[in-house]
CSV table of N, CA and C in Angstrom, one decimal:
chain,number,residue,atom,x,y,z
I,39,MET,N,13.2,12.4,21.0
I,39,MET,CA,12.9,11.8,19.6
I,39,MET,C,13.5,10.4,19.6
I,40,ASN,N,12.7,9.4,19.3
I,40,ASN,CA,13.2,8.0,19.3
I,40,ASN,C,13.9,7.6,17.9
I,41,LYS,N,14.5,6.5,17.9
I,41,LYS,CA,15.2,6.1,16.7
I,41,LYS,C,14.4,6.0,15.4
I,42,ASP,N,13.2,5.5,15.5
I,42,ASP,CA,12.3,5.4,14.4
I,42,ASP,C,11.9,6.9,13.8
I,43,GLU,N,11.7,7.8,14.7
I,43,GLU,CA,11.4,9.1,14.2
I,43,GLU,C,12.6,9.8,13.5
I,44,GLN,N,13.8,9.5,14.0
I,44,GLN,CA,15.0,9.9,13.4
I,44,GLN,C,15.2,9.4,12.0
I,45,ASN,N,14.7,8.2,11.7
I,45,ASN,CA,15.0,7.5,10.4
I,45,ASN,C,13.9,7.8,9.4
I,46,LYS,N,12.8,8.6,9.8
I,46,LYS,CA,11.8,8.9,8.9
I,46,LYS,C,12.2,10.0,7.9
I,47,ILE,N,12.0,9.9,6.7
I,47,ILE,CA,12.3,10.8,5.7
I,47,ILE,C,11.0,11.5,5.1
I,48,PRO,N,10.9,12.8,5.2
I,48,PRO,CA,9.7,13.4,4.5
I,48,PRO,C,9.7,13.2,3.1
I,49,VAL,N,8.5,12.8,2.5
I,49,VAL,CA,8.4,12.6,1.1
I,49,VAL,C,7.0,13.2,0.6
I,50,LEU,N,7.0,13.3,-0.7
I,50,LEU,CA,5.7,13.6,-1.4
I,50,LEU,C,5.2,12.3,-2.0
I,51,VAL,N,4.0,11.9,-1.8
I,51,VAL,CA,3.4,10.7,-2.3
I,51,VAL,C,2.3,11.0,-3.3
I,52,SER,N,2.4,10.6,-4.6
I,52,SER,CA,1.4,10.7,-5.6
I,52,SER,C,0.7,9.5,-5.7
I,53,VAL,N,-0.6,9.4,-5.6
I,53,VAL,CA,-1.5,8.3,-5.7
I,53,VAL,C,-2.3,8.4,-6.9
I,54,ALA,N,-2.3,7.5,-7.8
I,54,ALA,CA,-3.1,7.6,-9.0
I,54,ALA,C,-4.5,7.1,-8.7
I,55,SER,N,-5.5,7.7,-9.3
I,55,SER,CA,-6.9,7.4,-9.1
I,55,SER,C,-7.6,7.5,-10.5
I,56,GLU,N,-8.9,7.2,-10.5
I,56,GLU,CA,-9.7,7.3,-11.8
I,56,GLU,C,-9.7,8.7,-12.2
I,57,GLN,N,-9.7,9.6,-11.2
I,57,GLN,CA,-9.8,11.1,-11.6
I,57,GLN,C,-8.3,11.6,-11.7
I,58,GLU,N,-8.1,12.7,-11.1
I,58,GLU,CA,-6.7,13.3,-11.0
I,58,GLU,C,-5.9,12.6,-10.1
I,59,PRO,N,-4.5,12.4,-10.2
I,59,PRO,CA,-3.7,12.0,-9.3
I,59,PRO,C,-3.6,12.9,-8.0
I,60,LEU,N,-3.6,12.4,-6.9
I,60,LEU,CA,-3.6,13.1,-5.6
I,60,LEU,C,-2.2,13.0,-5.1
I,61,THR,N,-1.6,14.2,-4.6
I,61,THR,CA,-0.2,14.3,-4.0
I,61,THR,C,-0.4,14.8,-2.6
I,62,VAL,N,0.2,14.1,-1.7
I,62,VAL,CA,0.2,14.4,-0.3
I,62,VAL,C,1.5,14.2,0.3
I,63,GLU,N,1.7,14.8,1.5
I,63,GLU,CA,3.0,14.5,2.2
I,63,GLU,C,2.9,13.2,3.0
I,64,GLY,N,4.0,12.6,3.0
I,64,GLY,CA,4.2,11.3,3.8
I,64,GLY,C,5.6,11.1,4.4
I,65,GLU,N,5.7,10.0,5.0
I,65,GLU,CA,7.0,9.7,5.7
I,65,GLU,C,7.5,8.3,5.2
I,66,LEU,N,8.7,8.2,4.9
I,66,LEU,CA,9.4,7.0,4.5
I,66,LEU,C,10.4,6.5,5.5
I,67,THR,N,10.4,5.3,5.8
I,67,THR,CA,11.4,4.7,6.7
I,67,THR,C,12.0,3.6,5.9
I,68,GLN,N,13.3,3.6,5.6
I,68,GLN,CA,14.0,2.6,4.9
I,68,GLN,C,14.6,1.6,5.9
I,69,ASN,N,14.7,0.4,5.5
I,69,ASN,CA,15.4,-0.7,6.3
I,69,ASN,C,16.2,-1.6,5.3
I,70,LEU,N,16.9,-2.6,5.8
I,70,LEU,CA,17.7,-3.4,5.1
I,70,LEU,C,17.0,-4.2,4.0
I,71,ASP,N,15.7,-4.6,4.3
I,71,ASP,CA,14.8,-5.5,3.5
I,71,ASP,C,14.0,-4.7,2.6
I,72,GLY,N,13.7,-3.4,2.9
I,72,GLY,CA,12.7,-2.7,2.1
I,72,GLY,C,12.4,-1.3,2.8
I,73,PHE,N,11.1,-1.0,2.9
I,73,PHE,CA,10.7,0.2,3.5
I,73,PHE,C,9.3,0.2,4.0
I,74,ALA,N,9.0,1.3,4.8
I,74,ALA,CA,7.7,1.5,5.3
I,74,ALA,C,7.3,3.0,4.8
I,75,LEU,N,6.1,3.0,4.1
I,75,LEU,CA,5.7,4.4,3.7
I,75,LEU,C,4.3,4.7,4.4
I,76,GLU,N,4.2,5.8,5.0
I,76,GLU,CA,3.1,6.2,5.7
I,76,GLU,C,2.5,7.6,5.0
I,77,PHE,N,1.2,7.6,4.8
I,77,PHE,CA,0.6,8.9,4.3
I,77,PHE,C,-0.9,8.9,4.6
I,78,LYS,N,-1.5,10.1,4.5
I,78,LYS,CA,-3.0,10.2,4.7
I,78,LYS,C,-3.6,10.7,3.4
I,79,LEU,N,-4.8,10.2,3.1
I,79,LEU,CA,-5.7,10.7,2.1
I,79,LEU,C,-7.0,11.0,2.7
I,80,GLY,N,-7.4,12.3,2.8
I,80,GLY,CA,-8.6,12.6,3.5
I,80,GLY,C,-8.5,12.2,4.9
I,81,GLY,N,-9.6,11.5,5.3
I,81,GLY,CA,-9.6,11.0,6.7
I,81,GLY,C,-9.0,9.6,6.9
I,82,ASP,N,-8.3,9.0,5.8
I,82,ASP,CA,-7.8,7.7,5.9
I,82,ASP,C,-6.2,7.8,6.0
I,83,SER,N,-5.7,6.9,6.9
I,83,SER,CA,-4.3,6.7,7.1
I,83,SER,C,-3.9,5.4,6.3
I,84,PHE,N,-2.7,5.5,5.5
I,84,PHE,CA,-2.3,4.3,4.8
I,84,PHE,C,-0.8,4.1,5.2
I,85,THR,N,-0.5,2.7,5.2
I,85,THR,CA,0.9,2.3,5.4
I,85,THR,C,1.1,1.3,4.4
I,86,VAL,N,2.2,1.4,3.7
I,86,VAL,CA,2.7,0.4,2.8
I,86,VAL,C,4.0,-0.2,3.3
I,87,LEU,N,4.0,-1.4,3.7
I,87,LEU,CA,5.3,-2.1,4.2
I,87,LEU,C,5.8,-3.1,3.1
I,88,HIS,N,6.9,-2.7,2.5
I,88,HIS,CA,7.4,-3.5,1.4
I,88,HIS,C,8.7,-4.2,1.8
I,89,ALA,N,8.8,-5.5,1.5
I,89,ALA,CA,10.1,-6.2,1.7
I,89,ALA,C,10.2,-7.2,0.5
I,90,GLU,N,11.3,-8.0,0.5
I,90,GLU,CA,11.5,-8.8,-0.7
I,90,GLU,C,10.3,-9.8,-0.9
I,91,LYS,N,9.9,-10.4,0.2
I,91,LYS,CA,9.0,-11.5,0.0
I,91,LYS,C,7.5,-11.1,0.2
I,92,ALA,N,7.2,-9.9,0.5
I,92,ALA,CA,5.8,-9.5,0.7
I,92,ALA,C,5.5,-8.0,0.8
I,93,THR,N,4.5,-7.6,0.4
I,93,THR,CA,4.1,-6.1,0.5
I,93,THR,C,2.7,-6.1,1.2
I,94,GLN,N,2.7,-5.4,2.3
I,94,GLN,CA,1.5,-5.2,3.1
I,94,GLN,C,0.9,-3.8,2.9
I,95,ILE,N,-0.4,-3.8,2.8
I,95,ILE,CA,-1.1,-2.4,2.6
I,95,ILE,C,-2.1,-2.4,3.7
I,96,LYS,N,-2.0,-1.4,4.5
I,96,LYS,CA,-2.9,-1.2,5.7
I,96,LYS,C,-3.7,0.2,5.5
I,97,ALA,N,-4.9,0.2,5.8
I,97,ALA,CA,-5.7,1.4,5.8
I,97,ALA,C,-6.5,1.4,7.1
I,98,ASP,N,-6.5,2.6,7.7
I,98,ASP,CA,-7.4,2.9,8.8
I,98,ASP,C,-8.1,4.3,8.6
I,99,GLY,N,-9.4,4.2,9.0
I,99,GLY,CA,-10.2,5.4,8.7
I,99,GLY,C,-11.6,4.9,8.3
I,100,VAL,N,-12.1,5.7,7.2
I,100,VAL,CA,-13.5,5.3,6.7
I,100,VAL,C,-13.2,3.9,6.1
I,101,MET,N,-12.1,3.7,5.4
I,101,MET,CA,-11.8,2.4,4.9
I,101,MET,C,-10.8,1.8,5.9
I,102,ALA,N,-11.0,0.5,6.2
I,102,ALA,CA,-10.2,-0.3,7.1
I,102,ALA,C,-9.9,-1.6,6.5
I,103,TYR,N,-8.6,-1.8,6.2
I,103,TYR,CA,-8.2,-3.2,5.7
I,103,TYR,C,-6.7,-3.4,5.9
I,104,ASP,N,-6.3,-4.7,5.8
I,104,ASP,CA,-4.9,-5.0,6.0
I,104,ASP,C,-4.8,-6.2,4.9
I,105,ILE,N,-4.0,-5.9,3.8
I,105,ILE,CA,-3.9,-6.8,2.7
I,105,ILE,C,-2.5,-7.1,2.5
I,106,THR,N,-2.1,-8.4,2.4
I,106,THR,CA,-0.7,-8.9,2.2
I,106,THR,C,-0.6,-9.5,0.8
I,107,LEU,N,0.4,-8.9,0.0
I,107,LEU,CA,0.6,-9.4,-1.3
I,107,LEU,C,1.9,-10.1,-1.3
I,108,SER,N,2.0,-11.4,-1.9
I,108,SER,CA,3.1,-12.1,-2.0
I,108,SER,C,3.0,-13.2,-3.1
I,109,ASP,N,4.0,-14.1,-3.2
I,109,ASP,CA,3.8,-15.2,-4.1
I,109,ASP,C,2.8,-16.2,-3.8
I,110,GLU,N,2.4,-16.2,-2.5
I,110,GLU,CA,1.4,-17.2,-2.0
I,110,GLU,C,0.1,-16.5,-1.8
I,111,LYS,N,-1.0,-17.2,-2.0
I,111,LYS,CA,-2.4,-16.7,-1.8
I,111,LYS,C,-2.5,-16.4,-0.3
I,112,THR,N,-3.0,-15.2,0.0
I,112,THR,CA,-3.3,-14.8,1.3
I,112,THR,C,-4.8,-14.5,1.4
I,113,SER,N,-5.3,-14.1,2.6
I,113,SER,CA,-6.7,-13.6,2.7
I,113,SER,C,-6.7,-12.4,3.6
I,114,THR,N,-7.8,-11.7,3.5
I,114,THR,CA,-8.2,-10.5,4.2
I,114,THR,C,-9.6,-10.4,4.7
I,115,LEU,N,-9.9,-9.7,5.8
I,115,LEU,CA,-11.2,-9.5,6.2
I,115,LEU,C,-11.6,-8.1,5.9
I,116,LEU,N,-12.6,-7.8,5.1
I,116,LEU,CA,-12.9,-6.4,4.7
I,116,LEU,C,-14.3,-6.1,5.3
I,117,ALA,N,-14.4,-4.8,5.8
I,117,ALA,CA,-15.6,-4.4,6.3
I,117,ALA,C,-16.5,-3.9,5.1
I,118,THR,N,-17.7,-4.3,5.1
I,118,THR,CA,-18.6,-4.0,4.1
I,118,THR,C,-20.0,-3.5,4.8
I,119,PRO,N,-20.8,-2.9,4.0
I,119,PRO,CA,-22.2,-2.5,4.7
I,119,PRO,C,-23.0,-3.7,5.2
I,120,TYR,N,-22.6,-5.0,4.8
I,120,TYR,CA,-23.3,-6.1,5.2
I,120,TYR,C,-22.5,-6.8,6.4
I,121,GLY,N,-21.5,-6.2,6.9
I,121,GLY,CA,-20.6,-6.9,7.9
I,121,GLY,C,-19.3,-7.2,7.3
I,122,LYS,N,-18.4,-7.8,8.0
I,122,LYS,CA,-17.1,-8.1,7.6
I,122,LYS,C,-17.1,-9.5,6.7
I,123,ILE,N,-16.4,-9.4,5.6
I,123,ILE,CA,-16.4,-10.6,4.7
I,123,ILE,C,-15.0,-11.0,4.4
I,124,ARG,N,-14.7,-12.3,4.4
I,124,ARG,CA,-13.3,-12.7,4.1
I,124,ARG,C,-13.2,-12.9,2.6
I,125,PHE,N,-12.0,-12.4,2.1
I,125,PHE,CA,-11.6,-12.5,0.7
I,125,PHE,C,-10.3,-13.1,0.7
I,126,ASP,N,-10.1,-14.1,-0.4
I,126,ASP,CA,-8.8,-14.5,-0.8
I,126,ASP,C,-8.2,-13.4,-1.7
I,127,VAL,N,-6.8,-13.2,-1.4
I,127,VAL,CA,-6.1,-12.2,-2.1
I,127,VAL,C,-5.1,-12.9,-3.0
I,128,ILE,N,-5.2,-12.6,-4.4
I,128,ILE,CA,-4.3,-13.3,-5.4
I,128,ILE,C,-3.4,-12.0,-5.9
I,129,THR,N,-2.2,-12.1,-5.8
I,129,THR,CA,-1.3,-11.1,-6.3
I,129,THR,C,-1.1,-11.2,-7.8
I,130,VAL,N,-1.4,-10.1,-8.4
I,130,VAL,CA,-1.1,-10.1,-10.0
I,130,VAL,C,0.2,-9.4,-10.3
I,131,GLU,N,0.5,-8.3,-9.6
I,131,GLU,CA,1.7,-7.6,-9.7
I,131,GLU,C,2.2,-7.0,-8.5
I,132,ARG,N,3.5,-7.0,-8.2
I,132,ARG,CA,4.1,-6.4,-7.0
I,132,ARG,C,5.5,-6.0,-7.4
I,133,ARG,N,5.5,-4.6,-7.8
I,133,ARG,CA,6.8,-4.2,-8.4
I,133,ARG,C,7.2,-2.8,-7.8
I,134,VAL,N,8.5,-2.6,-7.4
I,134,VAL,CA,9.0,-1.3,-7.1
I,134,VAL,C,10.1,-1.0,-8.0
I,135,THR,N,10.0,0.2,-8.7
I,135,THR,CA,11.0,0.6,-9.5
I,135,THR,C,11.6,2.1,-9.2
I,136,SER,N,12.8,2.3,-9.5
I,136,SER,CA,13.4,3.5,-9.2
I,136,SER,C,13.0,4.6,-10.2
I,137,THR,N,12.9,5.9,-9.7
I,137,THR,CA,12.7,7.0,-10.6
I,137,THR,C,13.8,8.0,-10.3
I,138,ASN,N,13.7,9.1,-11.1
I,138,ASN,CA,14.8,10.2,-10.9
I,138,ASN,C,15.0,10.6,-9.4
I,139,ASP,N,13.9,10.8,-8.8
I,139,ASP,CA,13.9,11.4,-7.4
I,139,ASP,C,13.3,10.5,-6.4
I,140,GLY,N,13.0,9.3,-6.6
I,140,GLY,CA,12.4,8.4,-5.6
I,140,GLY,C,12.1,7.0,-6.2
I,141,PHE,N,10.9,6.5,-6.2
I,141,PHE,CA,10.6,5.2,-6.7
I,141,PHE,C,9.0,5.2,-6.9
I,142,LYS,N,8.7,4.2,-7.6
I,142,LYS,CA,7.3,3.9,-8.0
I,142,LYS,C,6.8,2.5,-7.6
I,143,ILE,N,5.7,2.5,-6.9
I,143,ILE,CA,5.1,1.2,-6.4
I,143,ILE,C,4.0,0.8,-7.3
I,144,LEU,N,4.1,-0.3,-7.9
I,144,LEU,CA,2.9,-0.8,-8.7
I,144,LEU,C,2.4,-2.1,-8.1
I,145,LEU,N,1.2,-2.1,-7.7
I,145,LEU,CA,0.5,-3.2,-7.0
I,145,LEU,C,-0.8,-3.5,-7.7
I,146,ALA,N,-1.0,-4.8,-8.1
I,146,ALA,CA,-2.3,-5.2,-8.7
I,146,ALA,C,-2.7,-6.6,-8.0
I,147,TYR,N,-3.9,-6.6,-7.6
I,147,TYR,CA,-4.3,-7.8,-7.0
I,147,TYR,C,-5.9,-8.1,-7.2
I,148,GLU,N,-6.3,-9.3,-7.0
I,148,GLU,CA,-7.7,-9.7,-7.1
I,148,GLU,C,-8.2,-10.1,-5.7
I,149,LEU,N,-9.3,-9.7,-5.2
I,149,LEU,CA,-10.1,-10.1,-4.1
I,149,LEU,C,-11.1,-11.1,-4.6
I,150,ASN,N,-11.2,-12.2,-4.0
I,150,ASN,CA,-12.1,-13.2,-4.5
I,150,ASN,C,-12.9,-13.8,-3.3
I,151,ASN,N,-14.2,-13.8,-3.5
I,151,ASN,CA,-15.1,-14.4,-2.5
I,151,ASN,C,-16.2,-15.1,-3.3
I,152,ASP,N,-16.7,-16.2,-2.8
I,152,ASP,CA,-17.7,-17.0,-3.5
I,152,ASP,C,-19.0,-16.1,-3.7
I,153,ALA,N,-19.4,-15.4,-2.7
I,153,ALA,CA,-20.6,-14.6,-2.8
I,153,ALA,C,-20.5,-13.3,-3.7
I,154,ALA,N,-19.3,-12.6,-3.5
I,154,ALA,CA,-19.1,-11.3,-4.2
I,154,ALA,C,-18.3,-11.5,-5.6
I,155,GLY,N,-17.7,-12.7,-5.8
I,155,GLY,CA,-17.0,-12.9,-7.0
I,155,GLY,C,-15.6,-12.2,-7.0
I,156,LYS,N,-15.0,-12.0,-8.1
I,156,LYS,CA,-13.7,-11.4,-8.2
I,156,LYS,C,-13.8,-9.9,-8.3
I,157,ILE,N,-12.9,-9.2,-7.5
I,157,ILE,CA,-12.8,-7.7,-7.6
I,157,ILE,C,-11.3,-7.4,-7.9
I,158,ALA,N,-11.1,-6.8,-9.0
I,158,ALA,CA,-9.7,-6.4,-9.4
I,158,ALA,C,-9.4,-5.1,-8.8
I,159,ARG,N,-8.2,-5.0,-8.2
I,159,ARG,CA,-7.7,-3.6,-7.6
I,159,ARG,C,-6.3,-3.4,-8.1
I,160,ALA,N,-6.0,-2.1,-8.2
I,160,ALA,CA,-4.6,-1.8,-8.6
I,160,ALA,C,-4.2,-0.5,-7.8
I,161,VAL,N,-3.0,-0.5,-7.4
I,161,VAL,CA,-2.4,0.7,-6.7
I,161,VAL,C,-1.2,1.2,-7.4
I,162,ASP,N,-1.2,2.5,-7.7
I,162,ASP,CA,0.0,3.1,-8.4
I,162,ASP,C,0.4,4.3,-7.7
I,163,VAL,N,1.6,4.2,-7.0
I,163,VAL,CA,2.0,5.1,-6.0
I,163,VAL,C,3.5,5.6,-6.4
I,164,THR,N,3.6,6.9,-6.5
I,164,THR,CA,5.1,7.4,-6.8
I,164,THR,C,5.4,8.1,-5.6
I,165,VAL,N,6.8,7.9,-5.1
I,165,VAL,CA,7.3,8.5,-4.0
I,165,VAL,C,8.4,9.4,-4.4
I,166,HIS,N,8.4,10.7,-4.0
I,166,HIS,CA,9.3,11.7,-4.4
I,166,HIS,C,10.1,12.1,-3.1
I,167,LYS,N,11.4,11.7,-3.1
I,167,LYS,CA,12.2,12.0,-1.9
I,167,LYS,C,12.6,13.3,-1.8
I,168,ASN,N,12.9,14.0,-2.9
I,168,ASN,CA,13.5,15.4,-3.0
I,168,ASN,C,12.4,16.4,-2.9
I,169,ILE,N,12.0,16.8,-1.6
I,169,ILE,CA,11.0,17.8,-1.5
I,169,ILE,C,11.5,19.0,-0.8
């Protein structure tokens, strides 16, 4: 077992959606500047890398993207039915708050492209450490 595997903490991850919230098992790795959270929803794998200056959201599977949220404007390349399209990413909210048994991640951002316009997105994730 390597050092990274030893530092992984099993957690329950609740992801809010338009329907019912989904709760799945995940793994949390904490470090001095933040954390890495890994979990799967259906056939997609997600990683949230959070630090003081930026939060990165990665998805692999049916959905595939890598979005960085920070105080500065960033960009991402998203796969669409029409091919890959570059979007500017504007961070609206990037907040992590403590809860009784873990923490809550609130992320909101806009994807902007001249052809597609603005697309608002929000991510609401609760991490439960006591499982």
